[in-house]
CSV table of C-alpha atoms and ligand atoms in Angstrom, one decimal:
chain,number,residue,atom,x,y,z
A,205,MET,CA,5.4,-5.4,-22.9
A,206,THR,CA,5.7,-2.3,-25.0
A,207,LEU,CA,8.4,0.1,-26.0
A,208,CYS,CA,7.4,3.5,-24.8
A,209,ALA,CA,5.0,5.2,-27.2
A,210,VAL,CA,4.7,8.9,-27.1
A,211,PRO,CA,1.6,9.6,-25.0
A,212,LYS,CA,-0.8,12.4,-25.5
A,213,PRO,CA,0.2,15.3,-23.3
A,214,PRO,CA,-1.8,15.0,-20.1
A,215,THR,CA,-4.1,18.0,-19.5
A,216,THR,CA,-3.5,19.9,-16.3
A,217,ASP,CA,-6.9,18.9,-15.1
A,218,ALA,CA,-6.4,15.2,-15.9
A,219,ALA,CA,-3.0,15.2,-14.1
A,220,ALA,CA,-4.4,17.1,-11.2
A,221,SER,CA,-7.3,14.7,-10.8
A,222,MET,CA,-5.1,11.6,-10.8
A,223,ARG,CA,-5.5,9.6,-7.7
A,224,ARG,CA,-2.5,9.3,-5.4
A,225,GLY,CA,-2.0,5.5,-5.0
A,226,ALA,CA,-2.3,4.9,-8.7
A,227,CYS,CA,0.9,4.5,-10.7
A,228,PRO,CA,2.3,7.6,-12.2
A,229,SER,CA,3.3,6.3,-15.6
A,230,LEU,CA,4.3,8.3,-18.7
A,231,ALA,CA,0.7,8.2,-19.9
A,232,ALA,CA,-0.6,9.3,-16.5
A,233,PRO,CA,1.9,11.3,-14.5
A,234,MET,CA,1.1,12.3,-10.9
A,235,LEU,CA,0.8,15.9,-9.7
A,236,THR,CA,3.2,16.6,-6.8
A,237,GLY,CA,4.5,19.7,-5.1
A,238,ASP,CA,7.2,20.2,-7.8
A,239,GLY,CA,5.1,19.5,-10.9
A,240,LEU,CA,4.3,16.2,-12.6
A,241,LEU,CA,6.1,13.0,-11.6
A,242,VAL,CA,6.7,10.0,-13.9
A,243,ARG,CA,7.7,6.6,-12.5
A,244,LEU,CA,9.4,4.0,-14.8
A,245,ARG,CA,10.4,0.4,-14.3
A,246,PRO,CA,12.6,-0.7,-17.2
A,247,LEU,CA,12.2,-4.4,-18.2
A,248,ASP,CA,14.1,-6.6,-15.7
A,249,SER,CA,15.4,-3.3,-14.0
A,250,SER,CA,18.0,-3.4,-16.7
A,251,LEU,CA,19.5,-0.5,-18.7
A,252,THR,CA,22.6,0.0,-20.8
A,253,LEU,CA,24.8,2.8,-19.6
A,254,ALA,CA,23.8,4.9,-22.6
A,255,GLN,CA,20.1,4.4,-21.8
A,256,PHE,CA,20.5,5.4,-18.2
A,257,CYS,CA,22.5,8.5,-19.3
A,258,ALA,CA,19.7,9.3,-21.8
A,259,ILE,CA,17.1,9.2,-18.9
A,260,ALA,CA,19.3,11.5,-16.8
A,261,GLU,CA,19.8,13.9,-19.6
A,262,ALA,CA,16.0,13.9,-20.3
A,263,ALA,CA,15.3,14.5,-16.6
A,264,ASN,CA,17.5,17.5,-16.8
A,265,ARG,CA,16.0,18.8,-20.0
A,266,PHE,CA,12.3,18.1,-19.4
A,267,GLY,CA,12.0,17.9,-15.6
A,268,ASN,CA,13.5,19.9,-12.8
A,269,GLY,CA,16.8,18.0,-12.9
A,270,ILE,CA,16.0,15.7,-10.0
A,271,LEU,CA,16.1,12.0,-10.6
A,272,GLU,CA,15.0,9.5,-8.0
A,273,ILE,CA,15.2,5.7,-7.5
A,274,THR,CA,12.5,4.4,-5.2
A,275,ALA,CA,12.7,1.9,-2.4
A,276,ARG,CA,11.5,-0.8,-4.9
A,277,GLY,CA,14.1,0.3,-7.5
A,278,ASN,CA,11.9,2.3,-9.8
A,279,LEU,CA,13.1,5.4,-11.5
A,280,GLN,CA,11.2,8.7,-10.9
A,281,VAL,CA,11.6,11.9,-13.0
A,282,ARG,CA,10.3,14.9,-11.2
A,283,GLY,CA,9.3,18.5,-12.0
A,284,LEU,CA,7.7,17.8,-15.4
A,285,SER,CA,4.8,19.7,-16.9
A,286,ALA,CA,2.0,18.7,-19.3
A,287,SER,CA,4.0,20.2,-22.1
A,288,THR,CA,7.3,18.4,-21.3
A,289,VAL,CA,6.1,14.9,-20.6
A,290,PRO,CA,5.9,14.1,-24.3
A,291,GLY,CA,9.6,15.2,-24.7
A,292,LEU,CA,10.6,12.8,-21.9
A,293,ALA,CA,8.6,10.0,-23.6
A,294,GLU,CA,10.2,10.7,-26.9
A,295,ALA,CA,13.7,10.6,-25.4
A,296,ILE,CA,12.9,7.2,-23.7
A,297,GLY,CA,11.5,5.9,-27.0
A,298,ALA,CA,14.6,7.1,-28.9
A,299,ALA,CA,16.9,5.3,-26.4
A,300,GLU,CA,14.8,2.1,-27.0
A,301,ILE,CA,14.1,1.6,-23.4
A,302,ALA,CA,11.6,-1.1,-22.8
A,303,VAL,CA,9.1,-0.2,-20.1
A,304,PRO,CA,6.5,-3.0,-19.5
A,305,ASP,CA,3.0,-1.8,-18.8
A,306,GLY,CA,0.3,-3.6,-16.9
A,307,VAL,CA,0.8,-5.6,-13.7
A,308,ALA,CA,4.3,-5.0,-12.2
A,309,ILE,CA,6.3,-8.1,-12.4
A,310,GLU,CA,9.5,-7.7,-10.5
A,311,THR,CA,12.7,-9.8,-10.5
A,312,PRO,CA,15.8,-9.3,-8.3
A,313,PRO,CA,18.4,-6.8,-9.6
A,314,LEU,CA,21.1,-9.4,-10.5
A,315,ALA,CA,18.7,-11.9,-11.9
A,316,GLY,CA,20.4,-14.3,-14.3
A,317,PHE,CA,23.8,-14.2,-12.7
A,318,ALA,CA,23.4,-13.5,-9.0
A,319,PRO,CA,25.6,-15.7,-6.8
A,320,GLU,CA,23.7,-18.6,-5.2
A,321,GLU,CA,20.7,-18.0,-7.5
A,322,ILE,CA,18.6,-21.2,-7.8
A,323,ALA,CA,16.9,-20.3,-11.1
A,324,ASP,CA,16.9,-17.3,-13.5
A,325,PRO,CA,13.5,-15.8,-12.8
A,326,ARG,CA,13.3,-13.7,-16.0
A,327,PRO,CA,11.9,-16.3,-18.5
A,328,LEU,CA,9.1,-17.1,-16.0
A,329,ALA,CA,8.5,-13.3,-15.6
A,330,ALA,CA,8.4,-12.9,-19.4
A,331,ALA,CA,5.9,-15.8,-19.8
A,332,LEU,CA,3.7,-14.2,-17.1
A,333,ARG,CA,3.8,-10.8,-18.8
A,334,GLU,CA,2.8,-12.3,-22.1
A,335,GLU,CA,-0.1,-14.3,-20.7
A,336,ILE,CA,-1.4,-11.4,-18.6
A,337,ALA,CA,-1.2,-9.1,-21.7
A,338,ALA,CA,-3.2,-11.6,-23.7
A,339,ARG,CA,-6.0,-11.4,-21.2
A,340,ARG,CA,-5.8,-7.6,-20.8
A,341,ALA,CA,-9.4,-7.2,-22.0
A,342,VAL,CA,-10.9,-9.6,-19.4
A,343,LEU,CA,-8.7,-9.1,-16.4
A,344,THR,CA,-9.4,-5.9,-14.3
A,345,LEU,CA,-6.6,-5.7,-11.8
A,346,ALA,CA,-5.6,-3.1,-9.1
A,347,PRO,CA,-3.1,-0.6,-10.5
A,348,LYS,CA,-0.5,-1.3,-7.9
A,349,LEU,CA,-0.8,-5.1,-8.0
A,350,THR,CA,2.7,-6.6,-7.9
A,351,ILE,CA,4.1,-10.1,-8.6
A,352,ILE,CA,7.6,-10.9,-7.5
A,353,VAL,CA,9.4,-13.8,-9.3
A,354,ASP,CA,12.5,-14.5,-7.2
A,355,GLY,CA,15.3,-16.8,-8.1
A,356,CYS,CA,16.6,-16.4,-4.5
A,357,GLY,CA,20.2,-15.5,-5.2
A,358,ARG,CA,22.2,-12.8,-3.5
A,359,PHE,CA,20.3,-9.5,-3.4
A,360,HIS,CA,16.9,-11.3,-3.5
A,361,LEU,CA,13.6,-9.5,-3.0
A,362,GLY,CA,12.8,-11.3,0.2
A,363,ASP,CA,12.2,-8.0,2.1
A,364,THR,CA,10.0,-6.5,-0.6
A,365,VAL,CA,6.2,-6.7,-0.3
A,366,ALA,CA,4.2,-8.2,-3.1
A,367,ASP,CA,0.6,-9.4,-3.7
A,368,LEU,CA,1.9,-12.6,-5.2
A,369,ARG,CA,5.4,-14.0,-4.8
A,370,LEU,CA,7.1,-16.9,-6.4
A,371,GLN,CA,10.3,-18.1,-4.7
A,372,ALA,CA,12.5,-20.8,-6.3
A,373,PHE,CA,13.8,-23.7,-4.4
A,374,ARG,CA,15.5,-27.0,-5.2
A,375,CYS,CA,13.6,-30.3,-5.1
A,376,GLY,CA,16.3,-32.9,-5.8
A,377,GLU,CA,17.5,-32.2,-9.3
A,378,ASP,CA,14.4,-30.1,-10.1
A,379,ILE,CA,13.3,-26.6,-9.5
A,380,ARG,CA,10.0,-25.7,-7.8
A,381,TRP,CA,8.4,-22.4,-7.1
A,382,THR,CA,6.6,-21.6,-3.9
A,383,LEU,CA,3.6,-19.4,-4.5
A,384,CYS,CA,2.7,-17.1,-1.6
A,385,LEU,CA,0.2,-14.3,-1.1
A,386,ALA,CA,0.5,-10.8,0.3
A,387,GLY,CA,3.7,-9.9,2.1
A,388,THR,CA,7.4,-10.3,2.2
A,389,ALA,CA,9.2,-13.7,2.2
A,390,ALA,CA,8.8,-13.8,5.9
A,391,THR,CA,5.1,-12.7,6.1
A,392,ALA,CA,3.4,-13.9,2.9
A,393,LYS,CA,1.1,-16.9,3.2
A,394,PRO,CA,2.2,-20.0,1.3
A,395,VAL,CA,-0.4,-21.4,-1.1
A,396,SER,CA,1.4,-24.1,-3.0
A,397,SER,CA,4.6,-25.4,-4.6
A,398,LEU,CA,4.6,-25.6,-8.3
A,399,ARG,CA,6.7,-27.0,-11.2
A,400,THR,CA,7.9,-24.3,-13.5
A,401,GLU,CA,5.4,-25.2,-16.2
A,402,ALA,CA,2.5,-25.0,-13.8
A,403,VAL,CA,3.3,-21.5,-12.6
A,404,VAL,CA,1.7,-19.4,-15.4
A,405,PRO,CA,-1.7,-21.2,-15.5
A,406,VAL,CA,-2.0,-21.2,-11.7
A,407,VAL,CA,-1.1,-17.4,-11.5
A,408,ILE,CA,-3.6,-16.7,-14.2
A,409,ARG,CA,-6.3,-18.5,-12.2
A,410,ILE,CA,-5.5,-16.4,-9.2
A,411,LEU,CA,-5.5,-13.2,-11.1
A,412,GLU,CA,-9.0,-14.1,-12.5
A,413,ALA,CA,-10.1,-14.6,-8.9
A,414,LEU,CA,-8.8,-11.1,-8.0
A,415,SER,CA,-10.5,-9.6,-11.0
A,416,ALA,CA,-13.7,-11.2,-10.0
A,417,ILE,CA,-13.5,-9.6,-6.5
A,418,GLY,CA,-13.1,-6.1,-8.1
A,419,PRO,CA,-10.7,-3.6,-9.6
A,420,ALA,CA,-9.1,-2.7,-6.2
A,421,ALA,CA,-8.6,-6.3,-5.0
A,422,ARG,CA,-5.1,-7.1,-3.7
A,423,GLY,CA,-3.4,-10.3,-2.6
A,424,ARG,CA,-4.5,-9.8,1.0
A,425,ASP,CA,-8.2,-10.0,-0.1
A,426,LEU,CA,-7.9,-13.6,-1.4
A,427,ASP,CA,-9.1,-16.5,0.7
A,428,ILE,CA,-6.1,-18.7,1.2
A,429,GLU,CA,-8.0,-22.0,1.2
A,430,ALA,CA,-9.9,-21.1,-1.9
A,431,MET,CA,-6.6,-20.3,-3.6
A,432,ARG,CA,-5.1,-23.7,-2.5
A,433,ALA,CA,-8.1,-25.3,-4.1
A,434,LEU,CA,-7.5,-23.3,-7.3
A,435,CYS,CA,-3.9,-24.6,-7.5
A,436,LEU,CA,-5.1,-28.2,-7.7
A,437,PRO,CA,-4.2,-30.4,-9.5
A,438,ASP,CA,-1.0,-28.4,-10.3
A,439,GLY,CA,0.1,-27.9,-6.7
A,440,GLU,CA,2.4,-30.3,-4.9
A,441,ASP,CA,2.6,-31.0,-1.2
A,442,ILE,CA,6.4,-31.0,-1.0
A,443,GLY,CA,7.0,-28.2,1.5
A,444,VAL,CA,7.8,-24.6,0.7
A,445,ALA,CA,10.9,-22.6,-0.2
A,446,PRO,CA,13.2,-22.1,2.7
A,447,ALA,CA,13.7,-18.5,4.0
A,448,PRO,CA,16.1,-16.6,1.8
A,449,ALA,CA,19.6,-15.9,3.1
A,450,PRO,CA,19.8,-12.7,5.3
A,451,MET,CA,20.0,-9.6,3.1
A,452,VAL,CA,23.4,-8.1,2.6
A,453,SER,CA,24.0,-4.5,1.8
A,454,ALA,CA,23.9,-3.9,-2.0
A,455,VAL,CA,26.2,-0.9,-1.7
A,456,GLY,CA,29.9,-1.7,-2.3
A,457,VAL,CA,32.1,-3.8,-4.6
A,458,HIS,CA,30.9,-7.4,-5.0
A,459,HIS,CA,32.9,-10.3,-6.5
A,460,LEU,CA,30.6,-12.7,-8.3
A,461,GLY,CA,33.2,-15.5,-8.9
A,462,SER,CA,34.9,-16.2,-12.2
A,463,GLY,CA,36.6,-12.8,-11.8
A,464,SER,CA,33.6,-10.7,-12.5
A,465,THR,CA,32.7,-7.7,-10.3
A,466,VAL,CA,29.6,-5.5,-9.8
A,467,LEU,CA,29.6,-2.2,-8.0
A,468,GLY,CA,26.6,-1.4,-5.9
A,469,LEU,CA,25.8,2.3,-5.5
A,470,GLY,CA,23.0,4.2,-3.7
A,471,LEU,CA,21.5,7.6,-4.2
A,472,ALA,CA,21.7,9.8,-1.1
A,473,TYR,CA,18.2,10.2,0.3
A,474,ALA,CA,16.8,8.6,-2.9
A,475,GLN,CA,17.7,11.5,-5.1
A,476,ILE,CA,20.4,12.8,-7.4
A,477,ASP,CA,21.0,15.8,-9.6
A,478,ALA,CA,20.5,14.4,-13.1
A,479,ALA,CA,23.3,16.3,-14.6
A,480,SER,CA,25.7,15.0,-12.0
A,481,LEU,CA,24.5,11.5,-12.6
A,482,ALA,CA,25.0,11.8,-16.4
A,483,ALA,CA,28.5,13.1,-15.9
A,484,PHE,CA,29.3,10.2,-13.5
A,485,LEU,CA,27.9,7.7,-16.0
A,486,ARG,CA,30.1,9.0,-18.8
A,487,GLN,CA,33.2,8.7,-16.6
A,488,ALA,CA,32.2,5.2,-15.5
A,489,GLY,CA,31.6,4.3,-19.2
A,490,GLU,CA,35.1,5.3,-20.1
A,491,LEU,CA,36.4,2.9,-17.4
A,492,GLY,CA,34.4,0.0,-18.8
A,493,ALA,CA,30.9,0.1,-17.2
A,494,ARG,CA,28.4,-1.2,-19.6
A,495,GLU,CA,25.1,-2.0,-17.9
A,496,ILE,CA,22.9,-0.9,-15.0
A,497,ARG,CA,20.6,-2.9,-12.9
A,498,LEU,CA,18.3,-0.8,-10.7
A,499,SER,CA,18.0,-2.1,-7.2
A,500,PRO,CA,15.7,-1.8,-4.2
A,501,GLY,CA,17.0,0.5,-1.5
A,502,HIS,CA,17.3,3.6,-3.9
A,503,GLY,CA,20.3,2.3,-5.8
A,504,PHE,CA,21.8,0.6,-8.8
A,505,PHE,CA,24.5,-1.9,-9.8
A,506,LEU,CA,27.1,-1.1,-12.3
A,507,LEU,CA,28.2,-4.1,-14.4
A,508,GLY,CA,31.2,-4.4,-16.7
A,509,LEU,CA,34.0,-3.0,-14.4
A,510,GLU,CA,37.1,-5.1,-14.1
A,511,GLY,CA,39.9,-5.2,-11.7
A,512,GLU,CA,41.0,-1.8,-10.4
A,513,ALA,CA,38.3,0.0,-12.4
A,514,ALA,CA,35.6,-0.8,-9.9
A,515,ALA,CA,37.6,0.9,-7.1
A,516,ILE,CA,38.3,3.9,-9.3
A,517,VAL,CA,34.6,4.3,-10.3
A,518,GLN,CA,33.6,3.8,-6.6
A,519,ARG,CA,35.8,6.9,-5.7
A,520,LEU,CA,34.3,8.8,-8.6
A,521,ALA,CA,30.8,7.9,-7.3
A,522,LEU,CA,31.6,9.3,-3.9
A,523,SER,CA,32.7,12.6,-5.4
A,524,HIS,CA,29.2,12.8,-7.1
A,525,GLY,CA,27.5,12.3,-3.7
A,526,LEU,CA,26.5,8.7,-4.2
A,527,ARG,CA,26.5,6.2,-1.3
A,528,ILE,CA,29.4,3.7,-1.9
A,529,ALA,CA,29.8,1.7,1.3
A,530,ALA,CA,27.9,-0.4,3.7
A,531,ASP,CA,28.9,1.8,6.6
A,532,ASP,CA,27.6,5.1,5.1
A,533,PRO,CA,25.3,6.5,7.7
A,534,ARG,CA,23.0,7.8,4.9
A,535,ASN,CA,22.1,4.1,4.2
A,536,HIS,CA,20.0,4.1,7.3
A,537,ILE,CA,17.7,7.1,6.8
A,538,ALA,CA,14.4,6.8,4.9
A,539,THR,CA,13.1,10.1,3.6
A,540,CYS,CA,10.1,11.0,1.5
A,541,ALA,CA,10.2,13.8,-1.1
A,542,GLY,CA,9.7,16.4,1.6
A,543,SER,CA,8.9,20.1,1.0
A,544,THR,CA,11.2,20.4,-2.0
A,545,GLY,CA,9.0,17.8,-3.9
A,546,CYS,CA,5.6,17.4,-2.2
A,547,ALA,CA,2.9,20.0,-1.5
A,548,SER,CA,1.8,18.2,1.6
A,549,ALA,CA,5.1,18.4,3.4
A,550,TRP,CA,5.9,20.4,6.5
A,551,MET,CA,9.6,19.5,6.4
A,552,ASP,CA,12.6,19.6,4.1
A,553,THR,CA,13.4,16.0,4.7
A,554,LYS,CA,16.7,16.0,2.7
A,555,ALA,CA,18.1,19.0,4.7
A,556,MET,CA,16.9,17.4,7.9
A,557,ALA,CA,18.7,14.1,7.0
A,558,ARG,CA,21.9,16.0,6.6
A,559,LEU,CA,21.4,17.6,10.0
A,560,TRP,CA,20.9,14.2,11.6
A,561,VAL,CA,24.1,12.8,9.9
A,562,GLU,CA,26.1,15.8,11.1
A,563,THR,CA,24.7,15.9,14.6
A,564,VAL,CA,23.9,12.3,15.7
A,565,PRO,CA,26.3,10.1,13.7
A,566,ASP,CA,26.4,7.5,16.5
A,567,LEU,CA,22.7,6.8,15.9
A,568,LEU,CA,23.2,5.7,12.3
A,569,ASP,CA,25.3,2.6,12.9
A,570,GLY,CA,23.0,0.3,10.8
A,571,SER,CA,21.2,-1.2,13.7
A,572,LEU,CA,18.1,0.9,13.1
A,573,THR,CA,16.3,3.0,10.4
A,574,LEU,CA,15.6,6.7,11.0
A,575,HIS,CA,12.5,7.8,9.2
A,576,LEU,CA,12.0,11.4,8.2
A,577,SER,CA,8.5,12.1,7.0
A,578,GLY,CA,7.2,15.4,5.6
A,579,CYS,CA,3.7,14.7,7.0
A,580,LEU,CA,1.7,12.0,8.8
A,581,LYS,CA,1.2,10.0,5.7
A,582,GLY,CA,4.6,8.4,6.0
A,583,CYS,CA,5.1,7.5,2.3
A,584,ALA,CA,8.8,6.5,2.6
A,585,ARG,CA,8.2,3.9,5.4
A,586,PRO,CA,4.6,2.9,6.3
A,587,LYS,CA,5.9,0.4,8.9
A,588,ALA,CA,7.3,1.3,12.3
A,589,SER,CA,10.8,2.7,12.8
A,590,ALA,CA,12.9,3.0,15.9
A,591,LEU,CA,12.8,6.8,15.4
A,592,THR,CA,10.4,8.7,13.1
A,593,LEU,CA,10.5,12.5,12.8
A,594,VAL,CA,7.4,14.0,11.3
A,595,GLY,CA,7.0,17.5,9.9
A,596,ALA,CA,4.1,19.4,11.5
A,597,PRO,CA,2.7,22.9,11.0
A,598,SER,CA,4.4,24.2,14.1
A,599,GLY,CA,7.6,22.1,14.2
A,600,TYR,CA,8.6,18.5,14.4
A,601,ALA,CA,7.1,15.4,16.1
A,602,LEU,CA,9.3,12.5,17.3
A,603,VAL,CA,7.7,9.1,17.3
A,604,VAL,CA,9.7,6.4,19.2
A,605,ASN,CA,9.1,2.8,17.9
A,606,GLY,CA,6.3,3.7,15.6
A,607,ALA,CA,5.2,4.9,12.2
A,608,ALA,CA,4.5,8.5,11.2
A,609,LYS,CA,0.8,8.3,12.0
A,610,ASP,CA,1.2,6.6,15.3
A,611,GLY,CA,1.2,9.7,17.6
A,612,ALA,CA,4.1,11.7,18.8
A,613,ASN,CA,6.2,11.0,21.9
A,614,ALA,CA,7.9,14.5,21.8
A,615,TYR,CA,7.8,17.8,19.9
A,616,THR,CA,10.2,20.6,19.2
A,617,ASP,CA,9.9,23.7,17.0
A,618,GLU,CA,12.2,24.9,14.2
A,619,ASN,CA,14.5,26.8,16.6
A,620,GLY,CA,14.8,23.9,19.0
A,621,MET,CA,15.6,21.2,16.5
A,622,LYS,CA,19.4,21.4,16.4
A,623,SER,CA,19.7,21.4,20.2
A,624,ALA,CA,17.2,18.5,20.4
A,625,LEU,CA,19.5,16.5,18.2
A,626,GLU,CA,22.6,17.5,20.3
A,627,ARG,CA,20.8,16.2,23.4
A,628,LEU,CA,20.0,13.0,21.7
A,629,ALA,CA,23.6,12.6,20.6
A,630,GLY,CA,24.7,13.3,24.2
A,631,LEU,CA,22.3,10.7,25.5
A,632,LEU,CA,23.8,8.1,23.2
A,633,ARG,CA,27.4,9.1,24.0
A,634,GLN,CA,26.9,8.9,27.7
A,635,ASN,CA,24.9,5.6,27.8
A,636,LYS,CA,26.0,3.4,24.9
A,637,ASP,CA,28.2,0.6,26.2
A,638,ALA,CA,31.3,-0.5,24.3
A,639,GLY,CA,30.1,-2.6,21.4
A,640,GLU,CA,26.5,-1.9,22.0
A,641,SER,CA,24.3,-0.9,19.0
A,642,ALA,CA,22.3,2.3,18.9
A,643,ARG,CA,19.1,0.3,18.7
A,644,SER,CA,19.9,-1.7,21.7
A,645,CYS,CA,20.9,1.4,23.7
A,646,LEU,CA,17.7,3.2,22.8
A,647,THR,CA,15.7,0.1,23.7
A,648,ARG,CA,17.4,-0.1,27.1
A,649,LEU,CA,16.9,3.6,27.8
A,650,GLY,CA,13.2,3.4,26.8
A,651,ALA,CA,10.9,5.8,25.0
A,652,ALA,CA,10.4,8.1,28.0
A,653,ARG,CA,14.1,8.9,28.3
A,654,VAL,CA,14.6,9.3,24.6
A,655,SER,CA,11.6,11.6,24.4
A,656,ALA,CA,12.7,13.6,27.4
A,657,ALA,CA,16.1,14.2,25.9
A,658,PHE,CA,14.6,15.3,22.6
A,659,GLU,CA,12.1,17.7,24.2
A,660,GLN,CA,13.8,19.3,27.2
A,661,GLY,CA,15.4,22.6,26.1
B,718,LIG,S1,4.9,11.6,3.5
B,718,LIG,FE1,3.6,13.4,3.2
B,718,LIG,S2,5.1,15.0,2.7
B,718,LIG,FE2,6.1,13.0,2.4
B,718,LIG,S3,5.8,12.5,0.2
B,718,LIG,FE3,4.1,11.5,1.4
B,718,LIG,S4,2.5,13.0,1.3
B,718,LIG,FE4,4.3,14.1,0.7
């Protein structure tokens, strides 16, 4: 782990030649439609209020003023140039923000004090970072390789995909960690259950196996039986961690017991104006907020608010355009950068999201995710969604129960978009039974009727 050093300014050629799919760090920003992009994951997703404020101010000063939090809870500063990246790095260094480099090792946002947490995963994550850093010269690992260390409390990372995942569970009075490969808590393949002291040596052996396969190898490329053999004699045949509790919305006021409160907030469509964020953070600080934990789902938790202060700050957040409640329809729309931030986009995804919220509010009841994708790549949501709208050169393609690349069920052009949405809204209004969810109604109607409503002008 290192504090941010000031990197050499990237040359335009170097930046432009950077592969998409690699990680756009301070030392290697990624060229996008609105300039260079830098992605940051602060240590343990934790920042003081002053540090978060410093990043927002730097995004405003050195970037184009747009700050993003990704689906995994990483920060992104947009609209940088080769000459402004060093200024951003200096600001981050001056604020003493620790940004680990190397393999991404992720812990849940409230690690250390999450209700129902079985073990604080941060010491194990720190030990892993240290051992991996010590082997930097001999381990060649894929740039996007990710390890999740999950103490399995509230706001766990069960829905987040990782190459290797460690999930805590109780074994009598002791703690064990189930090691799984490639996937979410529901889909990853269990390899072994380990005592805490066995985790680091076993993970290092697995990373050596990945390194031996090649620099692009991911968890899915490992042979599960070979990895089980690698775990011996440390592994124990005592079953695996039970499935984590169902995910609850992070957005809202959460009482953690012993009188403490955290406020979960979300960025609208993953972005916020950095100046507005800085102003909000200053107000929240005056009311007692002290710490930030970045969270998956494009949001963050505010810590330190007591009693009435959380409700006051929540109202302030709303006035700054943040998502503050579990029933906010914006919680259920996944958007990529779109034409305001990506050169490949055929759609202004943020403007389109506002149109859906305004025109088809009944659809966004939380039973489904609407995916708005600037192009067929589908960066914001590679998996299938109940409805996906994809930007195309001549208009918009609707995919029902599929991903952006899966082939359109219906099309409309720019002029027809608003009326297509009004027809979808009418279809739902006329057919949704009392108490029925939007997803269930769409499923009952079927792709053909949904497509016909969208397309018939
Ligand atoms: S889905 Fe396409 S338009 Fe959207 S960010 Fe990815 S490449 Fe750009």
